[in-house]
CSV table of C-alpha atoms and ligand atoms in Angstrom, one decimal:
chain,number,residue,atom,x,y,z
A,11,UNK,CA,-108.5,-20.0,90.9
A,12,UNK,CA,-106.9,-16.6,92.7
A,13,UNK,CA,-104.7,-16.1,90.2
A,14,UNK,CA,-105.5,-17.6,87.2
A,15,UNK,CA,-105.2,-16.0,84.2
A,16,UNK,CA,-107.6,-16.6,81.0
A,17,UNK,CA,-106.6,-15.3,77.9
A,18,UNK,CA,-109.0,-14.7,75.5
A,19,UNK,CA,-108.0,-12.9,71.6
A,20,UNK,CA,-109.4,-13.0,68.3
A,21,UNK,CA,-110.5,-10.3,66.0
A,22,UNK,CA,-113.4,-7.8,66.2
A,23,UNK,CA,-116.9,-10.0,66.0
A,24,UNK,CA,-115.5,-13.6,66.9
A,25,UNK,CA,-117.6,-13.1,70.0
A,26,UNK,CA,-114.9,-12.2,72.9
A,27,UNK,CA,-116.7,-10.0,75.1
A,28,UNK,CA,-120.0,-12.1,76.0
A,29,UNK,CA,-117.8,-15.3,76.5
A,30,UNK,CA,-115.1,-13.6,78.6
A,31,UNK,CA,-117.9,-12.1,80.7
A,32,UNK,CA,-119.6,-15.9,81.2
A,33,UNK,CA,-116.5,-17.7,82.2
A,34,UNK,CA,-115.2,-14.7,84.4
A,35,UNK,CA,-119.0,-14.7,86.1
A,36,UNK,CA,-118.3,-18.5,86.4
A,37,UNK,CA,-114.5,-18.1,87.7
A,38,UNK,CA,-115.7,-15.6,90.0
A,39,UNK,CA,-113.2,-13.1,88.4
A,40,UNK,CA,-113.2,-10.4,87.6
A,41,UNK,CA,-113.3,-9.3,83.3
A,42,UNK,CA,-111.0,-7.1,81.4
A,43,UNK,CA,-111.9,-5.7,78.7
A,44,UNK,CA,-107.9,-4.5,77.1
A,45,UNK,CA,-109.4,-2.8,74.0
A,46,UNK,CA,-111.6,-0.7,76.1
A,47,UNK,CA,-107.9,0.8,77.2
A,48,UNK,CA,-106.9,1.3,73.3
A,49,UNK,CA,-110.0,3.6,73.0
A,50,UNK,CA,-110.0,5.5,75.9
A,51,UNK,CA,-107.2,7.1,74.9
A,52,UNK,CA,-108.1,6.9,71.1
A,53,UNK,CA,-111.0,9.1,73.0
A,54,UNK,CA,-108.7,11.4,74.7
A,55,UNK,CA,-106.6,11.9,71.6
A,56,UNK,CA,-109.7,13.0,69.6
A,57,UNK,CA,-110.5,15.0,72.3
A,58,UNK,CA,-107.6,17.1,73.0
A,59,UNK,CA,-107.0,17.5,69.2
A,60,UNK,CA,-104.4,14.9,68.7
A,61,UNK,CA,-104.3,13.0,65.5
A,62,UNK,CA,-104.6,9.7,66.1
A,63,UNK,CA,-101.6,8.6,63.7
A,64,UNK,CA,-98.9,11.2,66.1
A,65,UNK,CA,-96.3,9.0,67.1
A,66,UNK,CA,-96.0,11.7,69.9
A,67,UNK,CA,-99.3,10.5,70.4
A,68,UNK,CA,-99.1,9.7,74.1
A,69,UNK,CA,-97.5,13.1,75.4
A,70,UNK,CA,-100.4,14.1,76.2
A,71,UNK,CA,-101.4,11.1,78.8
A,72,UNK,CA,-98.1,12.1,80.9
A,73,UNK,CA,-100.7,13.8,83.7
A,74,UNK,CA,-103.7,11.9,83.2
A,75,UNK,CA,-104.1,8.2,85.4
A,76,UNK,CA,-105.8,5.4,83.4
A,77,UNK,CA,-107.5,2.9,86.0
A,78,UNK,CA,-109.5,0.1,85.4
A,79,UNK,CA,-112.4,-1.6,86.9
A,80,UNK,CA,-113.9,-4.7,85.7
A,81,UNK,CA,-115.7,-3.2,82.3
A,82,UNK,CA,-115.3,-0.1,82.9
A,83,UNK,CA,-112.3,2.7,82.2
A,84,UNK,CA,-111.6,5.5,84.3
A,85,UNK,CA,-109.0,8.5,83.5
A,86,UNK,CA,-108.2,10.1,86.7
A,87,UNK,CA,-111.7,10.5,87.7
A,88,UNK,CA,-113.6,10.3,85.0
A,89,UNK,CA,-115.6,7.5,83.5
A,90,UNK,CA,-115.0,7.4,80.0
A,91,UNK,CA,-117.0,3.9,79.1
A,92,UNK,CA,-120.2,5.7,77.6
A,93,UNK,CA,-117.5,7.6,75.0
A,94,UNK,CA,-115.7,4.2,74.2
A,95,UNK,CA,-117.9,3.2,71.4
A,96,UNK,CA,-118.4,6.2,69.8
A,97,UNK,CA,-118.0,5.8,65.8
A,98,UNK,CA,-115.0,8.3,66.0
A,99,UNK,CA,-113.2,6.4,68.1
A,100,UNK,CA,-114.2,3.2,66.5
A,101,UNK,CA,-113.0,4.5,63.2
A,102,UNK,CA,-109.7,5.0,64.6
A,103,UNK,CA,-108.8,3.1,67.4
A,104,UNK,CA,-106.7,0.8,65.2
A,105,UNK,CA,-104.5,3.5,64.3
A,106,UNK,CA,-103.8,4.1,67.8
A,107,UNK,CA,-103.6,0.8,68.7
A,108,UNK,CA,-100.9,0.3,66.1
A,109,UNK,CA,-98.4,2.6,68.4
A,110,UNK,CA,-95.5,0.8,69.3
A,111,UNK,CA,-95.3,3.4,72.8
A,112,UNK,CA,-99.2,3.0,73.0
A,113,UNK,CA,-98.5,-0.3,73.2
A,114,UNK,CA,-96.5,-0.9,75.6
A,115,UNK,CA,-98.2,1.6,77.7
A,116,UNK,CA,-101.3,-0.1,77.7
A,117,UNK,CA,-99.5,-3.9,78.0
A,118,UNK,CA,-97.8,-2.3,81.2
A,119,UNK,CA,-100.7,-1.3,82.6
A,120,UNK,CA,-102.7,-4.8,82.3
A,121,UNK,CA,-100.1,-6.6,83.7
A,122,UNK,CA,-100.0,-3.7,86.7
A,123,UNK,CA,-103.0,-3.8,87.1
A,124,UNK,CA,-103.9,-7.0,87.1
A,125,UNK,CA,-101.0,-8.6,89.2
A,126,UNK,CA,-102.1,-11.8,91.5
A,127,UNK,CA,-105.4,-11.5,90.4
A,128,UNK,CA,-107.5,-13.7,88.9
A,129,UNK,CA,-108.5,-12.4,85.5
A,130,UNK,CA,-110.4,-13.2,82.4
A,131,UNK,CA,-108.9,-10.7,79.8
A,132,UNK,CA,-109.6,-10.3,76.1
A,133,UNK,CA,-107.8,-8.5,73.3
A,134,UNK,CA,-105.8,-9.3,70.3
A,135,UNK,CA,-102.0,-9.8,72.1
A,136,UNK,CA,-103.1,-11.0,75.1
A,137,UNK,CA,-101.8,-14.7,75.0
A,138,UNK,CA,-98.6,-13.8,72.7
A,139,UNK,CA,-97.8,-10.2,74.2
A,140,UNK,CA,-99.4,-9.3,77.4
A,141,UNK,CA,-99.8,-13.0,79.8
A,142,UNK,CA,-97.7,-15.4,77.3
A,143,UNK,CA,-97.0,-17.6,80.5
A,144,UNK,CA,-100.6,-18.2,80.9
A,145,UNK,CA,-101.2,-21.9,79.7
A,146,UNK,CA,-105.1,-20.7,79.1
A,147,UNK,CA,-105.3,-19.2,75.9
A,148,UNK,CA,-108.2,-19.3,73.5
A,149,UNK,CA,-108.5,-17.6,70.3
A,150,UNK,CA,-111.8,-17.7,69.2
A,151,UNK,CA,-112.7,-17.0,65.5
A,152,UNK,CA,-115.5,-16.8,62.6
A,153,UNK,CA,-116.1,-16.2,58.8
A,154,UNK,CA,-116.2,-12.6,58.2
A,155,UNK,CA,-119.8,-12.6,57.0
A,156,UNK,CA,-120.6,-13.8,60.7
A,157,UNK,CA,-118.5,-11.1,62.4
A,158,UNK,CA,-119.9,-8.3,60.1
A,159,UNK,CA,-123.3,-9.1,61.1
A,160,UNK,CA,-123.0,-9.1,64.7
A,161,UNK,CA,-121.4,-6.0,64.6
A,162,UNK,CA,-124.3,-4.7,63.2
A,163,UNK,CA,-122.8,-4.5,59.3
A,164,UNK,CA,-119.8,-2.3,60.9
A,165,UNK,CA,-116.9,-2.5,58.3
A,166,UNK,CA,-114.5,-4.2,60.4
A,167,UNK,CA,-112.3,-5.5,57.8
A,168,UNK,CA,-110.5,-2.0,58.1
A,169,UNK,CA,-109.7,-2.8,61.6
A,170,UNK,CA,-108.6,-6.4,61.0
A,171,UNK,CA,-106.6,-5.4,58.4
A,172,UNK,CA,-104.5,-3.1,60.8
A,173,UNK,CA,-104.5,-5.0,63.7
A,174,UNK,CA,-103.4,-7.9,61.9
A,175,UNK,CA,-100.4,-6.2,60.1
A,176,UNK,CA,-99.2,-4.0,62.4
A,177,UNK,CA,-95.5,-4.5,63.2
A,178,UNK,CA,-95.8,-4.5,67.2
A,179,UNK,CA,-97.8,-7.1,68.9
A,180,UNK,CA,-100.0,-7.9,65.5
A,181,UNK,CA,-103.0,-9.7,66.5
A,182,UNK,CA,-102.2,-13.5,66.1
A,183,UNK,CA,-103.2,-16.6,66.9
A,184,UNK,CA,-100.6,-18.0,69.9
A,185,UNK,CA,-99.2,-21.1,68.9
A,186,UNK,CA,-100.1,-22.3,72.1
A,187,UNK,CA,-103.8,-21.5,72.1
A,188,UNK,CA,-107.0,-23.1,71.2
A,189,UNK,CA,-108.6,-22.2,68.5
A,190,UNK,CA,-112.7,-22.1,68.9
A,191,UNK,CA,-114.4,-21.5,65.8
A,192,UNK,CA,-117.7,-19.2,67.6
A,193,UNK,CA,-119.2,-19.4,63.8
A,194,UNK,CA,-121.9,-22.1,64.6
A,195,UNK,CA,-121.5,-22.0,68.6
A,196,UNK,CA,-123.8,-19.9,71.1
A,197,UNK,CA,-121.8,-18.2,73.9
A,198,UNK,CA,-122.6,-20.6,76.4
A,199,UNK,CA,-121.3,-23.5,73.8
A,200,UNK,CA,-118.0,-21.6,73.7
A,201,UNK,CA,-117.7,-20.9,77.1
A,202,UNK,CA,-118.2,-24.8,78.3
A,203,UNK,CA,-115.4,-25.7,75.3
A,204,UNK,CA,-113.0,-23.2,77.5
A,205,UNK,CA,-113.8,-24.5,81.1
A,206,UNK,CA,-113.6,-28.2,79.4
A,207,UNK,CA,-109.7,-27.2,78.4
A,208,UNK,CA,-109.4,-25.1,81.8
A,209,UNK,CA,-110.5,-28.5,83.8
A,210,UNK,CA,-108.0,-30.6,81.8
A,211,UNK,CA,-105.1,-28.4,82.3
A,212,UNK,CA,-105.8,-28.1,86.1
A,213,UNK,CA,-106.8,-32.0,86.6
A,214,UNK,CA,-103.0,-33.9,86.9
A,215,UNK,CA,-104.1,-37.3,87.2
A,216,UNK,CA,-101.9,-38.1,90.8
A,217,UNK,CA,-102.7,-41.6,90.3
A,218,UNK,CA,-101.4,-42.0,86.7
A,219,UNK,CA,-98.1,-40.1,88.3
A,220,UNK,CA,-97.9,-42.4,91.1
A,221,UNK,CA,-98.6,-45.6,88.9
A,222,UNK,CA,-95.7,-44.5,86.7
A,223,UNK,CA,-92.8,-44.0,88.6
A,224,UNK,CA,-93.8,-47.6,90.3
A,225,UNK,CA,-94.7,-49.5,87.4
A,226,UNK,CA,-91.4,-48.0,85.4
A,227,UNK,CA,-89.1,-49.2,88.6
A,228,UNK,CA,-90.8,-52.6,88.2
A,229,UNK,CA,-90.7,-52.9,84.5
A,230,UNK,CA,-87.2,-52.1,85.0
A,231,UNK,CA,-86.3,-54.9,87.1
A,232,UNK,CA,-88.8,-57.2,86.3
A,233,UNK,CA,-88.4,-56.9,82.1
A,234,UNK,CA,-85.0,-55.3,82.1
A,235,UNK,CA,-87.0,-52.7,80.3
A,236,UNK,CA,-85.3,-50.3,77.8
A,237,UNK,CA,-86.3,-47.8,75.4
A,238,UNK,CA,-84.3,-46.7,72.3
A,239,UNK,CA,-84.9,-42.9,70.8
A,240,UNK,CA,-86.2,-41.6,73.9
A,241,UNK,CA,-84.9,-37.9,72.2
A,242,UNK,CA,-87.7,-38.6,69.6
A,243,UNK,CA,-90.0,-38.5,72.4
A,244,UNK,CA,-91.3,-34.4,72.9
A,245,UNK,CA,-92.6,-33.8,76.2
A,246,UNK,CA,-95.0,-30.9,75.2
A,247,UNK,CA,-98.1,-30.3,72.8
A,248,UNK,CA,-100.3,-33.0,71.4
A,249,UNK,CA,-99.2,-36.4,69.8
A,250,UNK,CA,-101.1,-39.3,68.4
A,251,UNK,CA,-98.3,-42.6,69.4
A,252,UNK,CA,-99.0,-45.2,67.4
A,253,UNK,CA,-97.6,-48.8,68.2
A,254,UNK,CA,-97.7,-52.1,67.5
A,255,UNK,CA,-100.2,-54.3,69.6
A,256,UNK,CA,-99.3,-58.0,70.8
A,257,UNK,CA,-100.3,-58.1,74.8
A,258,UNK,CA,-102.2,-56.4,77.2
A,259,UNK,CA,-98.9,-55.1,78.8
A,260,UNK,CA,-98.6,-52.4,75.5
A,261,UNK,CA,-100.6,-49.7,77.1
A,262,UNK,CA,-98.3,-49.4,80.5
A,263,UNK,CA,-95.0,-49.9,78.6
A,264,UNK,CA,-95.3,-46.9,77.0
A,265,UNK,CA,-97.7,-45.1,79.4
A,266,UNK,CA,-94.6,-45.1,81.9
A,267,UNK,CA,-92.9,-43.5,79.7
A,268,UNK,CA,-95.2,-40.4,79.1
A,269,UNK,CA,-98.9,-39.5,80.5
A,270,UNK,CA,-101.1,-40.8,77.5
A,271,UNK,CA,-104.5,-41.4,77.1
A,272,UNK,CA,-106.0,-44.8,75.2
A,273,UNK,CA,-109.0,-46.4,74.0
A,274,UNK,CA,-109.7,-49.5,76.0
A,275,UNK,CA,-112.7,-52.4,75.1
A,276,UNK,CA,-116.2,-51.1,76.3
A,277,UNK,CA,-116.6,-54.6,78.1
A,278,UNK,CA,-113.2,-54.4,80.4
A,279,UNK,CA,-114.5,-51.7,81.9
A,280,UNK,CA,-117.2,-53.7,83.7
A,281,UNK,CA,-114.3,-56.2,84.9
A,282,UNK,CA,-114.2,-55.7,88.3
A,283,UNK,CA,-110.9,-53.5,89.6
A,284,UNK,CA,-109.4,-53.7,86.3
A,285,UNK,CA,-112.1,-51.5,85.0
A,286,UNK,CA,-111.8,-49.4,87.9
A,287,UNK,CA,-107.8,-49.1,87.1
A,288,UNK,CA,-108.0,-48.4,83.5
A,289,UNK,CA,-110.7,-45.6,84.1
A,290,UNK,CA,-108.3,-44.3,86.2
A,291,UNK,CA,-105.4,-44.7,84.1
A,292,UNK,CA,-106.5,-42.2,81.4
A,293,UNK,CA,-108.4,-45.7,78.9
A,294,UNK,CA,-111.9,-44.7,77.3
A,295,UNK,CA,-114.4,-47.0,75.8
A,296,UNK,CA,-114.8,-47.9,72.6
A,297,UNK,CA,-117.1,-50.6,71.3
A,298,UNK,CA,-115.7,-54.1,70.2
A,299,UNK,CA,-116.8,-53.6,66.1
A,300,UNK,CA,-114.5,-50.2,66.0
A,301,UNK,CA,-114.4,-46.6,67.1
A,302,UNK,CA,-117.6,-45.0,67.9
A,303,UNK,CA,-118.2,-41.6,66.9
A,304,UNK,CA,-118.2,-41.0,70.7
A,305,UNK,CA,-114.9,-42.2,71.3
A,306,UNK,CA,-113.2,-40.4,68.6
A,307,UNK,CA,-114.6,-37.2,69.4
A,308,UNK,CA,-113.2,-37.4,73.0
A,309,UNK,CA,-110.0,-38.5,71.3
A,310,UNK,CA,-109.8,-35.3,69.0
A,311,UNK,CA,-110.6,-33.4,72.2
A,312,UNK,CA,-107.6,-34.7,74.1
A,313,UNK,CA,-105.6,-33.8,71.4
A,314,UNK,CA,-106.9,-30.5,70.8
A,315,UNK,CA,-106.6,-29.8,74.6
A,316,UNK,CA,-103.0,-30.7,74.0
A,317,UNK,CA,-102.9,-34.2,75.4
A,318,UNK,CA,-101.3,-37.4,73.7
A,319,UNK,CA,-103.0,-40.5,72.5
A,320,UNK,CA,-101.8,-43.9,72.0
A,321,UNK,CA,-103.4,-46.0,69.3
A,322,UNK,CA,-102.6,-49.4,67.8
A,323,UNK,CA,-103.2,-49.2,64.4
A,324,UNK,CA,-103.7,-52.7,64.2
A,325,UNK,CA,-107.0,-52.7,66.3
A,326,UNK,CA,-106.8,-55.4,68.3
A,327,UNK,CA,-103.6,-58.0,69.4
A,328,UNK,CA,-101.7,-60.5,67.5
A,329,UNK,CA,-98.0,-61.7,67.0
A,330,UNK,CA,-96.3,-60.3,64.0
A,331,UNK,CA,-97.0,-56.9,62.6
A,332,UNK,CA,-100.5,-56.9,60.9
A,333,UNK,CA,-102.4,-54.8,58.2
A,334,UNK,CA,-103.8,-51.7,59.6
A,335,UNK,CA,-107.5,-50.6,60.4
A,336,UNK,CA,-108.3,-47.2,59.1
A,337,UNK,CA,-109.3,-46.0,62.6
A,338,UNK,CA,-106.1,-44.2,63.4
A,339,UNK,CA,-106.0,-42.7,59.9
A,340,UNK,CA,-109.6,-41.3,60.8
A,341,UNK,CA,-108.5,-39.5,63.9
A,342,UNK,CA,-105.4,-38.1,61.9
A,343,UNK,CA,-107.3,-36.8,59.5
A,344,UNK,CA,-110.2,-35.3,61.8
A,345,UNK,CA,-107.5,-34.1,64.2
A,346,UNK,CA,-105.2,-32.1,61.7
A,347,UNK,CA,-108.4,-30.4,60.3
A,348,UNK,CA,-108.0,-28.6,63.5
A,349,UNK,CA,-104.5,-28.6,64.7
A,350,UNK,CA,-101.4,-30.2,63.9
A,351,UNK,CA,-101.3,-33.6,65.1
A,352,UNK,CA,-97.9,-35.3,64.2
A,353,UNK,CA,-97.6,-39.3,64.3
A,354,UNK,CA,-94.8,-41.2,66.6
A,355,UNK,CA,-94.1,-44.4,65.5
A,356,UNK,CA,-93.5,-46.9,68.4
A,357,UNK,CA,-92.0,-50.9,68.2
A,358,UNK,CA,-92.5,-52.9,71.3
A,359,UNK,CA,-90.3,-55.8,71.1
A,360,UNK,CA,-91.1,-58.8,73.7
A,361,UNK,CA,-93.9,-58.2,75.4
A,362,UNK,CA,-95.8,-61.2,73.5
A,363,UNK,CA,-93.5,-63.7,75.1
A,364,UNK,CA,-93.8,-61.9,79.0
A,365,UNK,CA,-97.7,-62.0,78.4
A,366,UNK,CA,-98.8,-63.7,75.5
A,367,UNK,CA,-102.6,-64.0,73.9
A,368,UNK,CA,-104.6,-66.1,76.2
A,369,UNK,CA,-101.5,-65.8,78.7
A,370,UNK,CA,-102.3,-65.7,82.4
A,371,UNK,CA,-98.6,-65.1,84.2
A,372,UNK,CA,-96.4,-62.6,83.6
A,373,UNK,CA,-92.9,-63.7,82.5
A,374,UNK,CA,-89.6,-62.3,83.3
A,375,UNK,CA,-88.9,-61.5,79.2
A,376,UNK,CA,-86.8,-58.8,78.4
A,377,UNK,CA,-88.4,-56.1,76.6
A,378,UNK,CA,-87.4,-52.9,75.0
A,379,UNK,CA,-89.6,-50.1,73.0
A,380,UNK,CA,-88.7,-48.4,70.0
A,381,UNK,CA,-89.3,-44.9,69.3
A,382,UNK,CA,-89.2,-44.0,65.8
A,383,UNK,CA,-89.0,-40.1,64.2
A,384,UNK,CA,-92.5,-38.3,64.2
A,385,UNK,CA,-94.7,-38.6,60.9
A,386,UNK,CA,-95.5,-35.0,60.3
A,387,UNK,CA,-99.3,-33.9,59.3
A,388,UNK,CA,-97.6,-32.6,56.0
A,389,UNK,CA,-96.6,-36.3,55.4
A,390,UNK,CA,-100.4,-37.3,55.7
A,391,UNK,CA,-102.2,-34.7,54.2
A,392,UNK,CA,-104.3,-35.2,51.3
A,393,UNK,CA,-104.6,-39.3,52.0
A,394,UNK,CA,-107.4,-41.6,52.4
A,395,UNK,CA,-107.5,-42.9,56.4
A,396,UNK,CA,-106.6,-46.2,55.1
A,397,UNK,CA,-103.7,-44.9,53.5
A,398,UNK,CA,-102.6,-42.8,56.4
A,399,UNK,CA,-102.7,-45.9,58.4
A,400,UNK,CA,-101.0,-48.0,56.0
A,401,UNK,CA,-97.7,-45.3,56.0
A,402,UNK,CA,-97.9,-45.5,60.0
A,403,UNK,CA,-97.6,-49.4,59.9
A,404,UNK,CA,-94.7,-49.4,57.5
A,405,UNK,CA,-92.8,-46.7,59.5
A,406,UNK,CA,-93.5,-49.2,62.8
A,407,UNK,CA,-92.0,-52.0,60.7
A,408,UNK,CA,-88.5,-50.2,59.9
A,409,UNK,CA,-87.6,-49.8,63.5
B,22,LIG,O1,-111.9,-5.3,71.0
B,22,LIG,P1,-112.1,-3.8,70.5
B,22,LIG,O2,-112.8,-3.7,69.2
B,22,LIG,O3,-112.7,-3.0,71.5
B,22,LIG,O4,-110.6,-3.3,70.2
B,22,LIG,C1,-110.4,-2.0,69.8
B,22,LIG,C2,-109.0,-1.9,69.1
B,22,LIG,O5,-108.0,-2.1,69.9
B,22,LIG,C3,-108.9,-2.9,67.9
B,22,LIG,O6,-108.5,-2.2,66.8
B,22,LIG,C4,-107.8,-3.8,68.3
B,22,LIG,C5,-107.1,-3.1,69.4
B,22,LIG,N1,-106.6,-4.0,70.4
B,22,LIG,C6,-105.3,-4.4,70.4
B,22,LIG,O7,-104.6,-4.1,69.5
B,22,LIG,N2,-104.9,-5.2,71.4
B,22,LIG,C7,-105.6,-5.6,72.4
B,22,LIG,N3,-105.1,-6.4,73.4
B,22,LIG,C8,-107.0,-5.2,72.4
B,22,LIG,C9,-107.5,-4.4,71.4
C-alpha cells in the first residue's frame, strides 16, 4: 500500500473531502487536499494586492515555500488553513485556478511532494493531469441541487462553470475512472464502492493465470485449438463476450484466452472439487430459473470495475444455435446506463463433438473459436433486452 496512489476528482459538493479522508484513514495514508493549494495562493494573491486574473499572477510566490501536510497548507512558516475558506478566496479561487503557470506550479508541487508515498488526493485534474498512471481513479458526482445544499446554498455553479471550461487541465471525468454517483450514497457507502474497486484491481487471481497458460498448452495439443480474429480481442477496459453454448468445455476455451469472469449453475458449486475450481476460476452463481438480481448486480460490478464477462445468450447448452434469453440483453442495458459496455461476438465450433450433452470423456476433436467485431452500446441503445439479445445471436451466427 506504500505507494499507492488514490485519485479522487469531481466538482465542488460531490462529496470528495469526507470520502478521501475515510479511505486515506483506512489506507493508513496520508490525505491531500490539492485545492487547498489553489487557495492558498488565491489567499496570498488577495493579500499582497494581486488581482486574481494577473497572468503575472505567481511573481509574487518566487520567495515564498508552499509545503504541505496532510490537510493542512503551510507558506514558509505560516499556516494558512484557517484563511483557505474565507468567502474572498472562495469567490475567486477558480480564477486562479484557471492559470495555465498556477497550474503547473501547483501539479509540480503534488507530484514533489508526494513522491513514493502513499496518498489519497482529491481535486479536479488529479486522475487526467497530476497521477494519470494511477489505475485508482474515482470521480464522484451529484445533481446540482444536492451539491448546492451541502455547501450550504454556496453558488457553486460559478465555480463549475470555470473549472470545467478552462483551457488547461479542465476538470473532467478520466476516461479511465469510476464514476460514483455520491447523490443517494453516505460517505461510508462511497468509500466501501472505492476499496471494492481498489481490492479488485490489486487481487490478480494467480490461479486463473496458472490454469491458463496450462490449460491453453493442452487445448492446443489435445484439440488442435485455434482461434480466428484474435485482433478483435482488446486486452483492456470492460467487455460483455457473448458466445454460443454447446458443452461444458465453452467457459475454458475462451477463458484461456483472456481472464473473464462467468455465471455458473448455483447447484455445481456444491459438486465437490469442481465447485471448488469454478469458485476459483472467476464462475458466480446464478439460480437454475435465470439471473438473480444478485448475480446481475455482481456482474454490472465486474464490469464497472473494468473486468470482462462472458455470457451465453442462449442460457443454457444445446447443439445448433438457439433463440436467445433476454438475460444478456438485461445486463447490457443495466451496464451501459453506467458505462460503456461494448458486445464481442464469439462462435465456438467443435466443442459439442469433444464433450457432448450428457458426454462423460473428453475427445480429441479439433476445435477452433471465432471472434467476431464488437457490437457497440450505440448499436444497442434504445432496444428492449430481448431485442438486444436477439441482434447478439444473429451477429454469433454470421461468423
Ligand atoms: O476543492 P476546492 O473547492 O477546494 O477547490 C478550489 C478550486 O481549485 C476550485 O475552483 C477548483 C480548483 N482546483 C483545481 O482546479 N484542480 C484541483 N486539482 C483542485 C482544485
Amino acid at each position: 500500500m506504500k505507494d499507492l496512489v488514490v485519485a479522487i476528482d469531481g466538482p465542488a459538493g460531490a462529496g470528495k473531502t469526507t470520502v478521501a479522508q475515510i479511505v486515506a484513514k483506512r489506507l493508513c495514508v496520508p490525505y491531500c487536499d490539492s485545492g487547498s493549494c489553489y487557495r492558498a495562493i488565491c489567499y496570498l494573491a488577495l493579500e499582497c494586492g494581486i488581482d486574481p486574473k494577473d497572468p503575472k499572477l505567481l511573481s509574487f510566490l518566487k520567495e515564498k515555500k508552499i509545503t504541505l501536510d496532510p490537510g493542512k497548507v503551510f507558506v514558509d512558516s505560516q499556516d494558512l488553513t484557517s484563511h483557505l475558506r474565507e468567502p474572498a478566496v472562495s469567490a475567486n479561487v477558480s480564477t486562479v485556478a484557471a492559470n495555465p503557470e498556477v497550474r503547473e506550479y501547483v501539479t509540480n508541487l503534488l507530484v514533489s511532494q508526494s513522491r513514493g508515498r502513499g496518498l489519497v488526493i482529491e481535486g479536479r485534474d488529479i486522475g487526467s493531469v497530476v497521477f494519470p498512471e494511477t489505475p485508482f481513479k474515482f470521480y464522484l458526482d451529484a445533481s446540482l441541487d444536492i451539491r448546492r445544499e451541502r455547501r450550504g446554498g454556496e453558488a457553486i455553479e460559478g465555480r463549475d462553470k470555470i473549472d470545467s471550461r478552462r483551457k488547461t487541465a479542465p476538470l473532467t471525468k478520466p476516461s479511465d475512472s469510476l464514476l460514483i454517483d455520491t447523490g443517494r450514497l453516505s460517505s461510508d457507502e462511497v468509500a466501501s464502492r472505492i476499496f471494492e474497486k481498489i481490492e479488485f484491481l490489486l487481487t490478480k487471481n494467480r490461479f486463473y493465470s496458472v490454469a491458463q497458460k496450462i490449460l491453453f498448452s493442452l487445448f492446443k495439443i489435445y484439440f488442435r485449438y485455434s482461434v480466428r480474429g484474435l485482433e478483435n480481442l482488446h486486452r483492456q477496459g470492460s467487455l460483455i463476450v457473448a458466445s454460443n453454448h454447446t458443452s461444458f468445455l465453452d467457459p475454458p476455451l475462451i477463458g484461456v484466452m483472456i481472464p473473464l469472469y462467468y455465471f455458473a449453475k448455483e447447484e455445481l458449486f456444491s459438486v465437490p472439487i469442481f465447485g471448488w475450481l469454478i469458485k476459483k476460476l472467476n464462475a458466480f452463481p446464478v439460480q437454475r430459473d435465470g439471473f438473480c438480481r444478485k448475480a446481475i448486480q455482481r456482474g454490472i460490478r465486474v464490469l464497472e470495475n473494468g473486468g470482462k464477462i462472458l455470457l451465453f445468450p442462449e442460457g443454457t447448452r444445446g447443439d445448433a444455435l438457439r433463440q436467445p434469453k433476454k438475460g444478456i440483453g438485461l445486463i447490457a442495458r443495466l451496464a451501459n446506463e453506467k458505462i460503456q459496455v461494448p458486445i464481442l461476438p464469439v462462435k465456438i465450433l467443435g466443442s459439442e463433438k469433444a464433450l457432448p450433452r450428457g458426454g462423460w470423456f473428453i475427445k480429441p476433436h479439433k476445435i477452433q473459436v471465432i471472434i467476431g467485431k464488437e457490437i457497440s452500446p450505440e448499436r444497442f441503445s434504445g432496444k428492449d433486452d430481448l431485442a438486444i439479445a436477439k441482434m447478439v445471436m444473429e451477429e454469433i451466427g454470421k461468423l
